[in-house]
């Protein structure tokens, strides 16, 4: 097969695998797609040599990224038969904040023989949560000093982000910290491997690195307040220019061209955070359109003309999603995680037998049973704070609640109430935007959960009273990266000069419209009122029981408990 | 074997089987015990001929009682080899309110060929809940008319009791109601079969029949307010004298002597409610000693010198437990039921595999895991209202709550939090008595749950800060009946003239003392404070969410929902 016109490659570096798409630049048609699992997956108990990791650690081997990159692109080109001369650009999206320490030439410390057995030499995955004490220290100091930057992140930054992970490296492995000449987001590092240029994406820097296009990073004085030796940490560890997304990080190096089978010199786009790449892929380039990326957690993205400081925002970054706009990120800390908790630990033997004998998954079985329930029939109301609350309240010390239990309560009742609770949480996020004069006209959904659960989408539509535009495509993130690759190539090479133009030609939303039942919506309004009352009572300080319980539990060092 | 002295027989007519004990009157030594399952067990979906029962029905065939009576006593005498001439009395305890309609000679209507297929002709078991609408009507009318009797029952009577079941018979099967010349507690009916005399126990009449030794039954005017035709319902349907417990209902008839192999003319004691028979069996004949009978629900019994009207009391009856005292009954609506709910519907496959491979029950596995947790380590707090609240709040519209959930929460965490919640509920009951000048000096426990769960007993001891005197005997109720048989026989026949005397000689408490850890108790004091705050917030009207949810759920006729 030999297709006319030009092509771009979009890549999605996920938690367990990398995906590559070959896309026709003119039409957005996906010509081929390949996936490759990482050889070492997520290392959360030990390194390949048996070195043991502490609780809450989660590492990756950056060598896996390069291997997956090579395998997916080579297979993509072979399977499609497209002439490499027609491929004009490549860009990638990646999990974030996944960060790794390198030497001055960008070699990961874990590639050095002397550090192969050292956990701190590897990439700390987004869900590495062992830097929580450092994050607390950073937040405490930022609030104490009344630092302006912390207000852009809803008053609190996360242990998943870049600086707590760098702090952990500094505190726990000072000799590795001393050898670290660059501390990179994995997406930026892979991009650097492709282009040979040290560039950082404004998207990851803004959402995960506390960076602001005008204010820059937090001040040397702030870093010095953390550790005296950190006054110049930015210059010492975070070198490389920060580039707007949509920009060109450089061109493909001859060495990388040889590894992938592509031509040297093609455009390499600036990396984006995986969730944020879904924005152009879903055709969103203007304010008023909320995008939910629904996975283990849900991330809510929205564009706006100006900067507004409102509660419950995980980040607001100029040019962070679409150039020219402020990109707002809100979120819910436990969504897919919550359902998996139920499926893994609270579904009975008889249901497993039913699912097995019918050859369906437990999710399908619970979804089917939950779909048979009427609004309110479960008698349950839940607060979806299993992982704390990241929406509006921004309080990690909150916990989950189920109310209304009786002896007839079954797993599907709880499943439905958990879905409803997360939908109420989304409604709160929508209301919060609206109260701050950021009205929402459409709601779109993508991600693993949106792909798979019809009952969930219907409940979200019924709760919010809005039509949901949901995609079941698994390519969304990689497709977004392909759009950015086309923009990086520019019209001169057969791409586009703006993301608006690229989206206009390349994106043909492949979404299903899930319409609300207004009768259900009215019933849900009453339940939402009850949710709000409990939300405020337990979340805003009238009753501190959740914090008391967490304090008692933490005094037992739950993390070290044998299961 | 031929033992000197005299013997008595105590029987326990339970939900699924009857148990008989042969006890040496002088020493209380149990010489033998036998059990016989009821042929028809509990009929809750259909009659033997296939006649379908509605939701919440639960029936028994009184023929099963007679068959079990005959089998257990014959086997008891055979196995022990004791000479029937030495057996001086028999008495029984029975579930209540389990009630059946009979002809004027005491023949159950279900024994008549014409009514064999009619559900209303059978005995309605204590847990038959289909008379809920009738109970609501009765309560509503009693409160409206400000009837004094309802205050003795904590302001509300239960659908499990005699009158709602008789109302259901009247409303749904008027032709059977017309043929009913006696409506009997099963315990009184079996006693009548033994003695040939129509006698009712003050225990069942007081706790389940709204009867009071001075006030009698509710007034004709009250019954007429329910149905005009009911003005004389007591005379028409509830004939027979009411006798104090400890009394003699009569002597064994020649016909029954022949069936059982006992001698005619031996003393037949007045029946008691099964739970209440545990009182003398545990050696309790004075105020200040709380007895918990822990099964699917828990029943808390206490004696006092006078009548006090306090909230949360299911019944206060003069001479209802021990002659000369007012007997107080409080309770928790879901205890064993709650644990079974968790085990049946919310334990994962991997735990069943563990339990199976180790050859232990799921209760044992969960108990083992829960015992490894420290106080507060689960991070959870529950309100134990799965079946509504019968303690202090007396509100069936309340429901259960679990708070503090996170992604690390496992079944044993919930199991422990449910045990703790029921222990907090018991602490509330103790506090409630104390506030009304009924101090509690010792706490004893018996029943299926107390027999089996060490971790539960320890948590109860730690929560209450009291030593628990628990028995693991399965004979407690039947032994209590034997004590009453000895009192019925009287000293003239080798028995005793008072229950105090009988208890002094016959009862050698076979209890284990479970002592509290005061360190745990201090931690639980903090958790109990949190329990109280939630209890009052959700139970006393600040937030009506549980009622709103129940109303919504009931509008879907949950009872008819296919599972």
Coordinates of N, CA and C in Angstrom, one line a residue, chain A residues 333-334 337-338 341-353 369 373-381 385-387 398-414 523 526-527 530 533-534 537-538 542-546 548-558 561 563, chain B residues 333-334 337-338 341-353 369 373-381 385-387 398-414 523 526-527 530 533-534 537-538 542-546 548-558 561 563:
Chain A
X333 N -10.0 12.1 42.5 CA -8.8 11.3 42.9 C -9.0 9.8 42.7
X334 N -10.3 9.4 42.8 CA -10.5 7.9 42.7 C -11.8 7.7 41.8
X337 N -10.2 3.4 40.0 CA -9.6 2.8 41.2 C -10.7 2.3 42.1
X338 N -11.7 3.1 42.3 CA -12.8 2.9 43.2 C -13.6 1.6 42.7
X341 N -11.5 -1.4 43.2 CA -11.5 -1.8 44.7 C -12.7 -2.7 45.0
X342 N -13.8 -2.3 44.5 CA -15.1 -3.1 44.7 C -15.0 -4.5 44.1
X343 N -14.6 -4.5 42.8 CA -14.5 -5.7 42.1 C -13.4 -6.7 42.7
X344 N -12.3 -6.1 43.1 CA -11.2 -7.0 43.6 C -11.5 -7.5 45.0
X345 N -12.2 -6.7 45.8 CA -12.2 -7.1 47.2 C -13.6 -7.3 47.8
X346 N -14.6 -6.9 47.1 CA -16.0 -7.0 47.7 C -17.0 -7.5 46.8
X347 N -16.6 -8.5 45.9 CA -17.7 -9.1 45.1 C -17.7 -10.6 45.5
X348 N -18.9 -11.2 45.6 CA -19.0 -12.5 46.2 C -18.7 -13.6 45.2
X349 N -18.4 -14.7 45.8 CA -18.1 -16.0 45.1 C -19.2 -16.2 44.0
X350 N -20.5 -16.1 44.4 CA -21.6 -16.4 43.4 C -21.5 -15.6 42.2
X351 N -21.1 -14.3 42.4 CA -21.0 -13.4 41.2 C -19.9 -13.8 40.3
X352 N -18.8 -14.3 40.9 CA -17.6 -14.7 40.1 C -18.1 -16.0 39.3
X353 N -18.9 -16.8 39.9 CA -19.4 -18.0 39.2 C -20.3 -17.6 38.1
X369 N -26.2 -5.6 36.3 CA -27.1 -5.6 37.4 C -27.4 -4.1 37.9
X373 N -31.2 -1.3 38.1 CA -31.7 -0.5 39.2 C -32.3 0.8 38.8
X374 N -33.4 1.2 39.4 CA -33.9 2.6 39.1 C -33.1 3.6 39.9
X375 N -33.3 4.9 39.6 CA -32.6 6.0 40.3 C -33.2 5.9 41.8
X376 N -32.3 5.8 42.7 CA -32.7 5.8 44.1 C -33.0 4.4 44.7
X377 N -33.1 3.4 43.8 CA -33.5 2.1 44.3 C -32.5 1.5 45.2
X378 N -31.3 1.7 45.0 CA -30.2 1.1 45.9 C -30.4 1.6 47.3
X379 N -31.0 2.8 47.5 CA -31.1 3.4 48.9 C -29.8 3.9 49.4
X380 N -28.8 4.0 48.6 CA -27.5 4.3 49.0 C -27.0 5.7 48.5
X381 N -26.2 6.3 49.3 CA -25.5 7.6 48.9 C -24.1 7.4 49.3
X385 N -14.6 9.7 48.2 CA -13.3 10.3 48.7 C -12.3 9.2 49.1
X386 N -12.4 8.0 48.5 CA -11.5 6.9 48.8 C -10.0 7.3 48.8
X387 N -9.7 8.2 47.9 CA -8.4 8.7 47.7 C -8.3 10.2 48.1
X398 N -9.5 13.5 53.6 CA -10.8 13.0 53.6 C -10.9 11.5 53.2
X399 N -12.0 10.9 53.5 CA -12.1 9.4 53.1 C -13.5 9.1 52.6
X400 N -13.7 7.9 52.2 CA -14.9 7.5 51.6 C -16.0 7.2 52.6
X401 N -17.3 7.3 52.1 CA -18.4 7.0 52.9 C -19.5 6.3 52.1
X402 N -20.2 5.3 52.7 CA -21.4 4.8 52.1 C -22.5 4.8 53.2
X403 N -23.6 5.4 52.8 CA -24.7 5.6 53.7 C -26.0 5.0 53.1
X404 N -26.8 4.4 54.0 CA -28.1 3.8 53.5 C -28.0 2.3 53.4
X405 N -27.0 1.7 54.0 CA -26.8 0.3 53.9 C -27.9 -0.5 54.6
X406 N -28.4 -1.6 54.1 CA -29.3 -2.5 54.8 C -29.0 -3.9 54.4
X407 N -29.7 -4.9 55.0 CA -29.3 -6.3 54.8 C -29.6 -6.7 53.4
X408 N -30.4 -6.0 52.6 CA -30.6 -6.3 51.2 C -29.6 -5.7 50.3
X409 N -28.7 -4.9 50.8 CA -27.7 -4.2 49.9 C -26.8 -5.3 49.3
X410 N -26.6 -5.2 48.0 CA -25.7 -6.1 47.3 C -24.6 -5.3 46.5
X411 N -23.7 -6.0 46.0 CA -22.5 -5.4 45.3 C -23.0 -4.4 44.2
X412 N -24.0 -4.8 43.5 CA -24.4 -3.9 42.4 C -25.0 -2.6 42.9
X413 N -25.6 -2.6 44.1 CA -26.1 -1.4 44.7 C -24.9 -0.5 45.1
X414 N -23.9 -1.1 45.6 CA -22.7 -0.3 45.9 C -22.0 0.2 44.7
X523 N -34.9 13.3 39.7 CA -34.6 12.5 40.9 C -33.2 12.7 41.4
X526 N -32.5 15.7 43.6 CA -32.8 15.5 45.1 C -31.6 14.8 45.8
X527 N -31.1 13.7 45.1 CA -30.0 13.0 45.7 C -28.7 13.9 45.7
X530 N -28.7 16.0 48.7 CA -28.3 15.2 49.9 C -26.8 15.0 49.9
X533 N -25.1 18.2 51.1 CA -25.2 18.5 52.5 C -24.2 17.6 53.2
X534 N -24.1 16.4 52.9 CA -23.0 15.5 53.5 C -21.6 16.0 53.2
X537 N -20.9 19.0 55.3 CA -20.8 18.6 56.7 C -19.5 17.9 57.1
X538 N -19.1 17.0 56.2 CA -17.9 16.2 56.5 C -16.7 16.7 55.8
X542 N -17.4 20.9 59.8 CA -18.4 20.7 60.8 C -18.2 19.5 61.7
X543 N -17.7 18.4 61.0 CA -17.4 17.2 61.7 C -16.1 16.7 61.1
X544 N -15.1 16.6 62.0 CA -13.7 16.3 61.6 C -13.5 14.8 61.7
X545 N -14.5 14.0 61.8 CA -14.3 12.5 62.0 C -13.4 11.9 61.1
X546 N -13.4 12.2 59.8 CA -12.6 11.6 58.8 C -11.1 11.8 59.1
X548 N -9.9 12.5 62.2 CA -9.6 11.8 63.4 C -9.3 10.3 63.1
X549 N -10.1 9.7 62.3 CA -9.9 8.3 61.9 C -8.6 8.1 61.2
X550 N -8.3 9.0 60.3 CA -7.1 8.9 59.5 C -5.8 9.0 60.4
X551 N -5.9 10.0 61.3 CA -4.8 10.1 62.3 C -4.6 8.9 63.1
X552 N -5.7 8.3 63.6 CA -5.6 7.0 64.4 C -5.0 5.9 63.5
X553 N -5.5 5.8 62.3 CA -5.0 4.7 61.4 C -3.5 4.9 61.1
X554 N -3.2 6.2 60.8 CA -1.8 6.4 60.4 C -0.8 6.2 61.6
X555 N -1.3 6.3 62.8 CA -0.4 6.0 63.9 C -0.1 4.5 63.9
X556 N -0.8 3.7 63.2 CA -0.4 2.3 63.1 C 0.4 1.9 61.9
X557 N 0.9 3.0 61.2 CA 1.8 2.7 60.0 C 1.2 1.7 59.1
X558 N 0.0 2.1 58.7 CA -0.8 1.1 57.8 C 0.0 0.6 56.6
X561 N 1.6 -2.7 56.9 CA 0.8 -3.8 57.4 C 0.8 -4.9 56.4
X563 N -0.7 -8.0 54.5 CA -2.0 -8.4 54.1 C -2.0 -9.8 53.8
Chain B
X333 N -30.9 -4.3 66.4 CA -31.7 -5.0 65.4 C -30.9 -5.8 64.5
X334 N -29.6 -5.5 64.3 CA -28.8 -6.4 63.4 C -27.4 -6.6 64.0
X337 N -26.8 -10.9 61.9 CA -27.3 -10.7 60.5 C -26.3 -9.8 59.7
X338 N -25.7 -8.9 60.4 CA -24.8 -7.9 59.8 C -23.5 -8.6 59.4
X341 N -24.3 -10.8 56.4 CA -24.4 -10.0 55.2 C -23.0 -9.8 54.6
X342 N -22.1 -9.4 55.4 CA -20.7 -9.2 54.9 C -20.1 -10.5 54.3
X343 N -20.2 -11.6 55.1 CA -19.7 -12.9 54.7 C -20.3 -13.4 53.4
X344 N -21.6 -13.3 53.3 CA -22.4 -13.8 52.1 C -22.2 -13.0 50.9
X345 N -22.0 -11.6 51.0 CA -22.1 -10.8 49.8 C -20.9 -9.9 49.5
X346 N -20.0 -9.8 50.5 CA -18.9 -8.9 50.3 C -17.5 -9.5 50.7
X347 N -17.3 -10.8 50.5 CA -16.0 -11.3 50.8 C -15.5 -11.9 49.4
X348 N -14.2 -11.6 49.2 CA -13.7 -11.9 47.8 C -13.3 -13.3 47.7
X349 N -13.2 -13.7 46.4 CA -12.8 -15.0 45.9 C -11.6 -15.5 46.6
X350 N -10.6 -14.6 46.7 CA -9.3 -15.1 47.3 C -9.4 -15.5 48.8
X351 N -10.3 -14.8 49.5 CA -10.6 -15.2 50.9 C -11.2 -16.6 51.0
X352 N -12.2 -16.8 50.1 CA -12.8 -18.1 50.1 C -11.8 -19.2 49.8
X353 N -10.9 -18.9 48.9 CA -9.8 -19.9 48.6 C -9.0 -20.2 49.8
X369 N -8.1 -12.3 60.8 CA -7.5 -11.1 60.2 C -7.9 -9.8 61.0
X373 N -5.7 -6.5 63.6 CA -5.8 -5.1 63.5 C -5.7 -4.4 64.9
X374 N -5.0 -3.3 65.0 CA -5.0 -2.5 66.2 C -6.3 -1.7 66.3
X375 N -6.6 -1.2 67.4 CA -7.7 -0.3 67.6 C -7.5 1.0 66.7
X376 N -8.5 1.2 65.8 CA -8.3 2.4 65.0 C -7.6 2.2 63.7
X377 N -6.9 1.0 63.5 CA -6.1 0.8 62.4 C -6.9 0.7 61.1
X378 N -8.1 0.2 61.2 CA -9.0 0.1 60.0 C -9.3 1.5 59.4
X379 N -9.2 2.5 60.2 CA -9.6 3.8 59.8 C -11.1 4.0 59.6
X380 N -11.9 3.0 60.0 CA -13.3 3.0 59.7 C -14.2 3.3 60.9
X381 N -15.3 3.8 60.7 CA -16.3 4.0 61.8 C -17.7 3.6 61.1
X385 N -26.9 0.3 61.7 CA -28.3 0.4 61.6 C -28.9 -0.3 60.3
X386 N -28.2 -1.3 59.9 CA -28.6 -2.1 58.7 C -30.1 -2.5 58.8
X387 N -30.6 -2.7 60.0 CA -32.0 -3.1 60.2 C -32.7 -2.1 60.9
X398 N -34.0 4.3 59.9 CA -32.6 4.6 59.8 C -31.8 3.4 59.1
X399 N -30.7 3.7 58.6 CA -29.9 2.7 57.8 C -28.5 2.7 58.2
X400 N -27.7 1.8 57.6 CA -26.3 1.6 58.0 C -25.4 2.6 57.3
X401 N -24.2 2.8 57.9 CA -23.2 3.7 57.3 C -21.8 3.2 57.6
X402 N -21.0 3.3 56.6 CA -19.5 3.1 56.8 C -18.8 4.3 56.4
X403 N -17.9 4.8 57.2 CA -17.2 6.0 56.9 C -15.7 5.8 57.2
X404 N -14.9 6.4 56.3 CA -13.4 6.2 56.5 C -12.8 5.3 55.4
X405 N -13.6 4.9 54.4 CA -13.1 4.0 53.4 C -12.0 4.5 52.6
X406 N -11.1 3.7 52.2 CA -10.0 4.1 51.2 C -9.7 2.9 50.4
X407 N -8.8 3.0 49.5 CA -8.5 2.0 48.5 C -7.8 0.8 49.2
X408 N -7.3 1.0 50.4 CA -6.6 -0.1 51.1 C -7.6 -0.9 52.0
X409 N -8.9 -0.4 52.1 CA -9.9 -1.1 52.9 C -10.2 -2.5 52.4
X410 N -10.1 -3.4 53.4 CA -10.4 -4.8 53.0 C -11.5 -5.3 53.9
X411 N -12.0 -6.6 53.5 CA -13.2 -7.1 54.2 C -13.0 -7.2 55.7
X412 N -11.8 -7.5 56.2 CA -11.5 -7.6 57.6 C -11.6 -6.3 58.3
X413 N -11.3 -5.2 57.6 CA -11.4 -3.9 58.2 C -12.9 -3.6 58.4
X414 N -13.7 -3.9 57.4 CA -15.2 -3.7 57.5 C -15.8 -4.6 58.6
X523 N -8.6 4.3 73.8 CA -8.7 4.6 72.3 C -10.1 4.5 71.9
X526 N -12.4 7.5 72.4 CA -12.3 8.6 71.4 C -13.2 8.2 70.2
X527 N -13.1 6.9 69.8 CA -13.9 6.5 68.7 C -15.4 6.5 69.0
X530 N -16.8 9.8 68.5 CA -17.1 10.1 67.1 C -18.4 9.4 66.7
X533 N -21.4 11.4 68.0 CA -21.6 12.6 67.2 C -22.4 12.3 65.9
X534 N -21.9 11.2 65.2 CA -22.6 10.8 64.0 C -24.0 10.2 64.3
X537 N -26.2 13.1 64.9 CA -26.4 14.0 63.7 C -27.4 13.3 62.7
X538 N -27.2 12.0 62.5 CA -28.0 11.3 61.5 C -29.2 10.6 62.2
X542 N -31.0 16.0 62.6 CA -30.2 17.1 62.0 C -30.1 16.9 60.5
X543 N -29.9 15.7 60.1 CA -29.8 15.4 58.7 C -30.7 14.2 58.5
X544 N -31.7 14.4 57.6 CA -32.8 13.3 57.4 C -32.4 12.4 56.2
X545 N -31.2 12.4 55.8 CA -30.8 11.8 54.5 C -31.2 10.3 54.5
X546 N -31.1 9.6 55.7 CA -31.4 8.2 55.6 C -32.9 8.0 55.3
X548 N -34.8 10.1 53.6 CA -35.0 10.4 52.2 C -34.7 9.3 51.3
X549 N -33.5 8.7 51.6 CA -33.1 7.5 50.8 C -34.0 6.4 50.9
X550 N -34.5 6.1 52.1 CA -35.4 5.0 52.3 C -36.7 5.2 51.5
X551 N -37.2 6.4 51.6 CA -38.4 6.8 50.9 C -38.3 6.6 49.4
X552 N -37.2 7.0 48.8 CA -36.9 6.8 47.4 C -36.8 5.4 47.1
X553 N -36.1 4.6 47.9 CA -35.9 3.2 47.6 C -37.3 2.5 47.7
X554 N -38.1 2.8 48.7 CA -39.3 2.1 48.9 C -40.3 2.4 47.7
X555 N -40.1 3.6 47.1 CA -41.0 3.9 46.0 C -40.8 2.9 44.8
X556 N -39.7 2.2 44.9 CA -39.4 1.2 43.8 C -39.8 -0.2 44.2
X557 N -40.5 -0.3 45.4 CA -41.0 -1.7 45.8 C -39.8 -2.7 45.8
X558 N -38.8 -2.3 46.5 CA -37.6 -3.1 46.5 C -37.9 -4.6 46.8
X561 N -38.1 -6.9 43.9 CA -37.0 -6.8 42.9 C -36.4 -8.2 42.8
X563 N -33.5 -10.7 42.2 CA -32.0 -10.7 42.5 C -31.4 -11.8 41.6

